[in-house]
XYZ file of N, CA and C in Angstrom:
444
model
N 26.306 28.282 -57.117
C 25.681 28.737 -58.345
C 24.187 28.992 -58.146
N 23.535 28.118 -57.389
C 22.103 28.284 -57.144
C 21.834 29.556 -56.349
N 22.774 29.902 -55.470
C 22.613 31.114 -54.673
C 22.675 32.366 -55.565
N 23.555 32.359 -56.564
C 23.639 33.484 -57.511
C 22.353 33.631 -58.307
N 21.815 32.509 -58.736
C 20.573 32.531 -59.505
C 19.435 33.097 -58.668
N 19.353 32.674 -57.415
C 18.306 33.179 -56.529
C 18.489 34.668 -56.277
N 19.710 35.113 -56.118
C 19.989 36.532 -55.909
C 19.614 37.344 -57.136
N 19.940 36.824 -58.318
C 19.594 37.515 -59.565
C 18.078 37.612 -59.722
N 17.367 36.525 -59.405
C 15.901 36.555 -59.495
C 15.313 37.579 -58.534
N 15.871 37.648 -57.334
C 15.389 38.616 -56.351
C 15.633 40.038 -56.835
N 16.810 40.272 -57.395
C 17.127 41.615 -57.903
C 16.185 42.008 -59.038
N 15.926 41.085 -59.957
C 15.005 41.369 -61.060
C 13.605 41.631 -60.520
N 13.179 40.833 -59.555
C 11.846 41.017 -58.983
C 11.713 42.381 -58.317
N 12.735 42.796 -57.582
C 12.695 44.102 -56.922
C 12.651 45.220 -57.969
N 13.470 45.102 -59.012
C 13.469 46.118 -60.074
C 12.119 46.195 -60.781
N 11.541 45.036 -61.064
C 10.254 45.026 -61.769
C 9.143 45.558 -60.867
N 9.189 45.251 -59.576
C 8.191 45.827 -58.666
C 8.325 47.344 -58.621
N 9.558 47.837 -58.653
C 9.762 49.286 -58.719
C 9.171 49.876 -59.988
N 9.382 49.183 -61.112
C 8.807 49.620 -62.380
C 7.284 49.587 -62.315
N 6.733 48.541 -61.725
C 5.279 48.439 -61.592
C 4.724 49.581 -60.744
N 5.403 49.914 -59.658
C 4.948 51.021 -58.811
C 4.985 52.343 -59.574
N 6.071 52.563 -60.332
C 6.180 53.799 -61.109
C 5.095 53.869 -62.177
N 4.871 52.765 -62.884
C 3.817 52.742 -63.901
C 2.438 52.918 -63.272
N 2.218 52.274 -62.128
C 0.926 52.406 -61.451
C 0.678 53.860 -61.062
N 1.691 54.521 -60.541
C 1.532 55.926 -60.160
C 1.235 56.780 -61.394
N 1.968 56.537 -62.467
C 1.741 57.326 -63.678
C 0.334 57.096 -64.229
N -0.069 55.833 -64.369
C -1.378 55.549 -64.966
C -2.526 55.987 -64.058
N -2.356 55.913 -62.756
C -3.396 56.422 -61.852
C -3.554 57.935 -62.038
N -2.431 58.626 -62.150
C -2.462 60.079 -62.347
C -3.054 60.443 -63.705
N -2.506 59.861 -64.773
C -2.981 60.234 -66.114
C -4.416 59.784 -66.337
N -4.778 58.631 -65.800
C -6.156 58.164 -65.934
C -7.132 59.073 -65.218
N -6.742 59.560 -64.041
C -7.634 60.460 -63.301
C -7.787 61.804 -64.019
N -6.731 62.246 -64.721
C -6.833 63.499 -65.482
C -7.872 63.413 -66.599
N -8.082 62.206 -67.116
C -9.034 62.040 -68.218
C -10.476 62.271 -67.786
N -10.745 62.265 -66.485
C -12.102 62.519 -66.006
C -12.387 64.006 -65.834
N -11.359 64.836 -65.976
C -11.528 66.286 -65.898
C -11.769 66.866 -67.286
N -11.708 68.190 -67.365
C -12.009 68.879 -68.619
C -10.777 69.137 -69.486
N -9.597 68.762 -69.005
C -8.359 69.082 -69.724
C -8.253 68.415 -71.093
N -8.845 67.257 -71.271
C -8.672 66.496 -72.509
C -9.913 66.470 -73.393
N -10.910 67.266 -73.067
C -12.140 67.280 -73.858
C -11.840 67.664 -75.300
N -11.074 68.739 -75.497
C -10.771 69.193 -76.860
C -9.963 68.162 -77.639
N -9.006 67.540 -76.985
C -8.183 66.538 -77.685
C -9.056 65.382 -78.166
N -9.944 64.896 -77.317
C -10.801 63.784 -77.717
C -11.846 64.214 -78.737
N -12.226 65.488 -78.741
C -13.086 65.995 -79.818
C -12.346 65.939 -81.150
N -11.056 66.318 -81.132
C -10.255 66.278 -82.359
C -10.030 64.850 -82.837
N -9.952 63.909 -81.923
C -9.779 62.505 -82.317
C -11.018 62.032 -83.076
N -12.193 62.447 -82.619
C -13.403 62.200 -83.379
C -14.228 60.994 -82.979
N -13.909 60.334 -81.888
C -14.701 59.177 -81.469
C -15.678 59.496 -80.351
N -15.660 60.689 -79.855
C -16.584 61.069 -78.790
C -15.927 60.982 -77.420
N -16.628 61.545 -76.446
C -16.088 61.604 -75.088
C -16.153 60.265 -74.356
N -16.933 59.326 -74.844
C -16.973 58.005 -74.216
C -15.587 57.369 -74.236
N -14.803 57.634 -75.272
C -13.456 57.068 -75.364
C -12.547 57.639 -74.278
N -12.732 58.899 -73.946
C -11.953 59.525 -72.877
C -12.251 58.853 -71.546
N -13.531 58.619 -71.270
C -13.905 57.959 -70.019
C -13.434 56.502 -69.987
N -13.590 55.800 -71.106
C -13.135 54.414 -71.170
C -11.632 54.326 -70.951
N -10.883 55.205 -71.594
C -9.433 55.214 -71.428
C -9.060 55.502 -69.979
N -9.750 56.440 -69.352
C -9.493 56.746 -67.942
C -9.750 55.553 -67.040
N -10.857 54.864 -67.273
C -11.181 53.676 -66.471
C -10.134 52.588 -66.682
N -9.731 52.368 -67.932
C -8.734 51.334 -68.218
C -7.381 51.674 -67.607
N -6.993 52.937 -67.652
C -5.707 53.327 -67.072
C -5.717 53.201 -65.549
N -6.765 53.668 -64.903
C -6.838 53.558 -63.446
C -6.962 52.096 -63.029
N -7.780 51.330 -63.743
C -7.893 49.904 -63.445
C -6.579 49.172 -63.650
N -5.863 49.515 -64.713
C -4.554 48.919 -64.953
C -3.569 49.284 -63.866
N -3.635 50.514 -63.371
C -2.758 50.941 -62.284
C -3.004 50.110 -61.034
N -4.260 49.887 -60.706
C -4.597 49.055 -59.548
C -4.123 47.621 -59.782
N -4.373 47.098 -60.982
C -3.965 45.729 -61.294
C -2.461 45.513 -61.211
N -1.672 46.529 -61.549
C -0.217 46.403 -61.442
C 0.245 46.191 -60.010
N -0.573 46.571 -59.049
C -0.209 46.449 -57.637
C -0.669 45.142 -57.010
N -1.442 44.355 -57.735
C -1.955 43.078 -57.230
C -1.112 41.955 -57.822
N -0.392 41.213 -56.984
C 0.529 40.199 -57.518
C -0.094 39.223 -58.510
N -1.300 38.755 -58.273
C -1.928 37.799 -59.190
C -2.371 38.430 -60.509
N -2.571 39.733 -60.509
C -3.117 40.414 -61.687
C -2.099 41.263 -62.442
N -0.896 41.407 -61.911
C 0.040 42.389 -62.479
C 0.411 42.084 -63.933
N 0.586 40.828 -64.292
C 0.901 40.498 -65.678
C -0.252 40.806 -66.617
N -1.446 40.462 -66.203
C -2.637 40.732 -67.000
C -2.884 42.243 -67.120
N -2.665 42.970 -66.033
C -2.814 44.425 -66.067
C -1.811 45.041 -67.040
N -0.587 44.532 -67.032
C 0.421 45.045 -67.963
C 0.018 44.773 -69.405
N -0.550 43.595 -69.669
C -1.042 43.299 -71.020
C -2.157 44.257 -71.421
N -3.063 44.523 -70.511
C -4.150 45.454 -70.797
C -3.636 46.856 -71.069
N -2.672 47.301 -70.279
C -2.090 48.626 -70.496
C -1.309 48.680 -71.801
N -0.732 47.558 -72.196
C -0.089 47.508 -73.514
C -1.113 47.774 -74.611
N -2.303 47.218 -74.474
C -3.363 47.458 -75.446
C -3.777 48.923 -75.481
N -3.930 49.518 -74.299
C -4.307 50.931 -74.231
C -3.227 51.797 -74.874
N -1.966 51.497 -74.574
C -0.870 52.306 -75.122
C -0.674 52.071 -76.622
N -0.984 50.871 -77.097
C -0.946 50.637 -78.542
C -1.978 51.534 -79.226
N -3.167 51.606 -78.643
C -4.190 52.507 -79.174
C -3.754 53.958 -79.125
N -3.053 54.338 -78.054
C -2.589 55.718 -77.936
C -1.523 56.030 -78.981
N -0.617 55.085 -79.234
C 0.418 55.295 -80.253
C -0.225 55.467 -81.622
N -1.146 54.577 -81.964
C -1.829 54.656 -83.259
C -2.594 55.970 -83.375
N -3.268 56.367 -82.324
C -4.021 57.615 -82.329
C -3.100 58.809 -82.547
N -1.996 58.846 -81.808
C -1.058 59.970 -81.937
C -0.434 60.024 -83.335
N -0.180 58.860 -83.920
C 0.458 58.836 -85.237
C -0.495 59.179 -86.373
N -1.747 58.727 -86.277
C -2.640 58.821 -87.429
C -3.859 59.723 -87.253
N -4.261 60.029 -86.037
C -5.497 60.782 -85.842
C -5.302 62.174 -85.256
N -4.154 62.443 -84.665
C -3.909 63.737 -84.040
C -2.926 64.514 -84.909
N -3.307 65.734 -85.277
C -2.388 66.582 -86.040
C -1.175 66.906 -85.180
N 0.004 66.697 -85.733
C 1.262 66.933 -85.020
C 1.327 66.138 -83.720
N 0.801 64.920 -83.740
C 0.812 64.077 -82.555
C 2.223 63.624 -82.207
N 2.421 63.329 -80.937
C 3.712 62.862 -80.445
C 3.495 61.511 -79.769
N 3.944 60.453 -80.417
C 3.733 59.100 -79.916
C 4.862 58.614 -79.019
N 5.814 59.474 -78.686
C 6.981 59.004 -77.931
C 6.631 58.552 -76.514
N 5.808 59.312 -75.789
C 5.454 58.902 -74.422
C 4.633 57.612 -74.418
N 3.550 57.507 -75.206
C 2.818 56.234 -75.182
C 3.671 55.060 -75.670
N 4.595 55.305 -76.591
C 5.470 54.219 -77.052
C 6.407 53.769 -75.936
N 6.937 54.729 -75.174
C 7.807 54.378 -74.045
C 7.025 53.617 -72.973
N 5.813 54.074 -72.684
C 4.972 53.386 -71.700
C 4.587 51.992 -72.188
N 4.353 51.852 -73.484
C 4.075 50.539 -74.078
C 5.255 49.607 -73.855
N 6.463 50.101 -74.099
C 7.652 49.282 -73.897
C 7.842 48.875 -72.447
N 7.614 49.794 -71.519
C 7.767 49.475 -70.097
C 6.702 48.472 -69.636
N 5.479 48.644 -70.120
C 4.422 47.676 -69.787
C 4.747 46.304 -70.371
N 5.383 46.282 -71.543
C 5.780 45.008 -72.155
C 6.837 44.297 -71.313
N 7.745 45.066 -70.724
C 8.752 44.466 -69.833
C 8.061 43.810 -68.647
N 7.119 44.511 -68.042
C 6.386 43.951 -66.899
C 5.611 42.711 -67.333
N 4.935 42.780 -68.466
C 4.152 41.636 -68.945
C 5.051 40.426 -69.199
N 6.219 40.665 -69.743
C 7.144 39.567 -70.022
C 7.670 38.938 -68.735
N 8.093 39.758 -67.815
C 8.649 39.234 -66.562
C 7.562 38.575 -65.711
N 6.355 39.102 -65.751
C 5.246 38.573 -64.934
C 4.332 37.627 -65.722
N 4.828 37.071 -66.808
C 3.999 36.183 -67.633
C 3.508 34.957 -66.861
N 4.252 34.549 -65.825
C 3.816 33.406 -65.036
C 2.478 33.675 -64.342
N 2.198 34.919 -63.992
C 0.916 35.228 -63.357
C -0.227 35.105 -64.355
N 0.027 35.466 -65.614
C -0.995 35.332 -66.661
C -1.250 33.856 -66.936
N -0.179 33.069 -67.016
C -0.314 31.630 -67.255
C -1.082 30.971 -66.112
N -0.792 31.373 -64.882
C -1.500 30.811 -63.730
C -2.982 31.169 -63.767
N -3.311 32.402 -64.153
C -4.721 32.789 -64.265
C -5.422 31.989 -65.357
N -4.736 31.801 -66.478
C -5.312 31.026 -67.572
C -5.538 29.575 -67.149
N -4.548 28.994 -66.492
C -4.667 27.596 -66.063
C -5.804 27.430 -65.055
N -5.970 28.415 -64.205
C -7.020 28.350 -63.188
C -8.401 28.466 -63.813
N -8.514 29.201 -64.935
C -9.822 29.415 -65.539
C -10.131 28.452 -66.677
N -9.158 27.641 -67.079
C -9.398 26.743 -68.205
C -10.272 25.568 -67.786
N -11.068 25.046 -68.722
C -11.934 23.896 -68.415
C -11.095 22.692 -67.991
N -11.595 21.983 -67.018
C -10.889 20.788 -66.563
C -9.926 21.049 -65.426
N -9.804 22.294 -64.999
C -8.912 22.571 -63.868
C -9.763 22.921 -62.658
N -10.531 21.964 -62.180
C -11.461 22.201 -61.086
C -10.750 22.478 -59.777
N -9.523 21.987 -59.618
C -8.823 22.201 -58.361
C -8.212 23.587 -58.279
N -8.104 24.274 -59.419
C -7.512 25.593 -59.406
C -6.003 25.557 -59.524
N -5.430 24.366 -59.520
C -3.981 24.252 -59.649
C -3.601 24.266 -61.117
N -2.420 24.752 -61.389
C -1.963 24.769 -62.774
C -1.578 23.364 -63.201
N -1.724 23.045 -64.482
C -1.417 21.716 -64.945
C 0.069 21.422 -64.815
N 0.375 20.193 -64.509
C 1.776 19.786 -64.360
C 2.421 19.532 -65.695
N 3.706 19.188 -65.669
C 4.438 18.974 -66.912
C 3.862 17.841 -67.751
N 3.244 16.842 -67.131
C 2.704 15.714 -67.888
C 1.550 16.145 -68.783
N 0.816 17.188 -68.397
C -0.325 17.596 -69.209
C 0.021 18.726 -70.196
N 1.244 19.198 -70.145
C 1.634 20.270 -71.054
C 1.821 19.704 -72.456
N 1.391 20.460 -73.478
C 1.571 19.969 -74.851
C 3.043 19.885 -75.209
N 3.394 18.885 -75.967
C 4.786 18.673 -76.386
C 4.973 19.245 -77.773
N 6.000 20.040 -77.933
C 6.330 20.603 -79.226
C 7.618 19.976 -79.709
N 7.741 19.850 -80.991
C 9.009 19.315 -81.538
C 8.948 17.819 -81.693
N 10.015 17.159 -81.286
C 10.171 15.704 -81.488
C 9.116 14.879 -80.839
């Protein structure tokens, strides 16, 4: 039974790494496009200025890089979820005849990565929290007890 569980975990890990690679490639590409002139008019129509185009490009490219770093992949997925949430809201409410389907799909895929890689986010939090001078995550004895 333990062998099946280990095999299932390996299969999920391989699938999620494939998803991370695909998302990283997409966000690196789309983020780099934001530094060109193709989206100037769209961001003018949004009305927040061109700084938002550059910020979005930096966040997308940075998120793409973060998806490829094992310690950062969960946090990068969370960040990309934030960017895609903003894109969905923008497409729905600020762009005439906007289409939120692609950013919504990317939001969902980033959420899958964030959920599966949540242990990396927890490890980063534990390492940065006060009182964890050794850098190790707290053991079960120090975890808060919920319920009974």
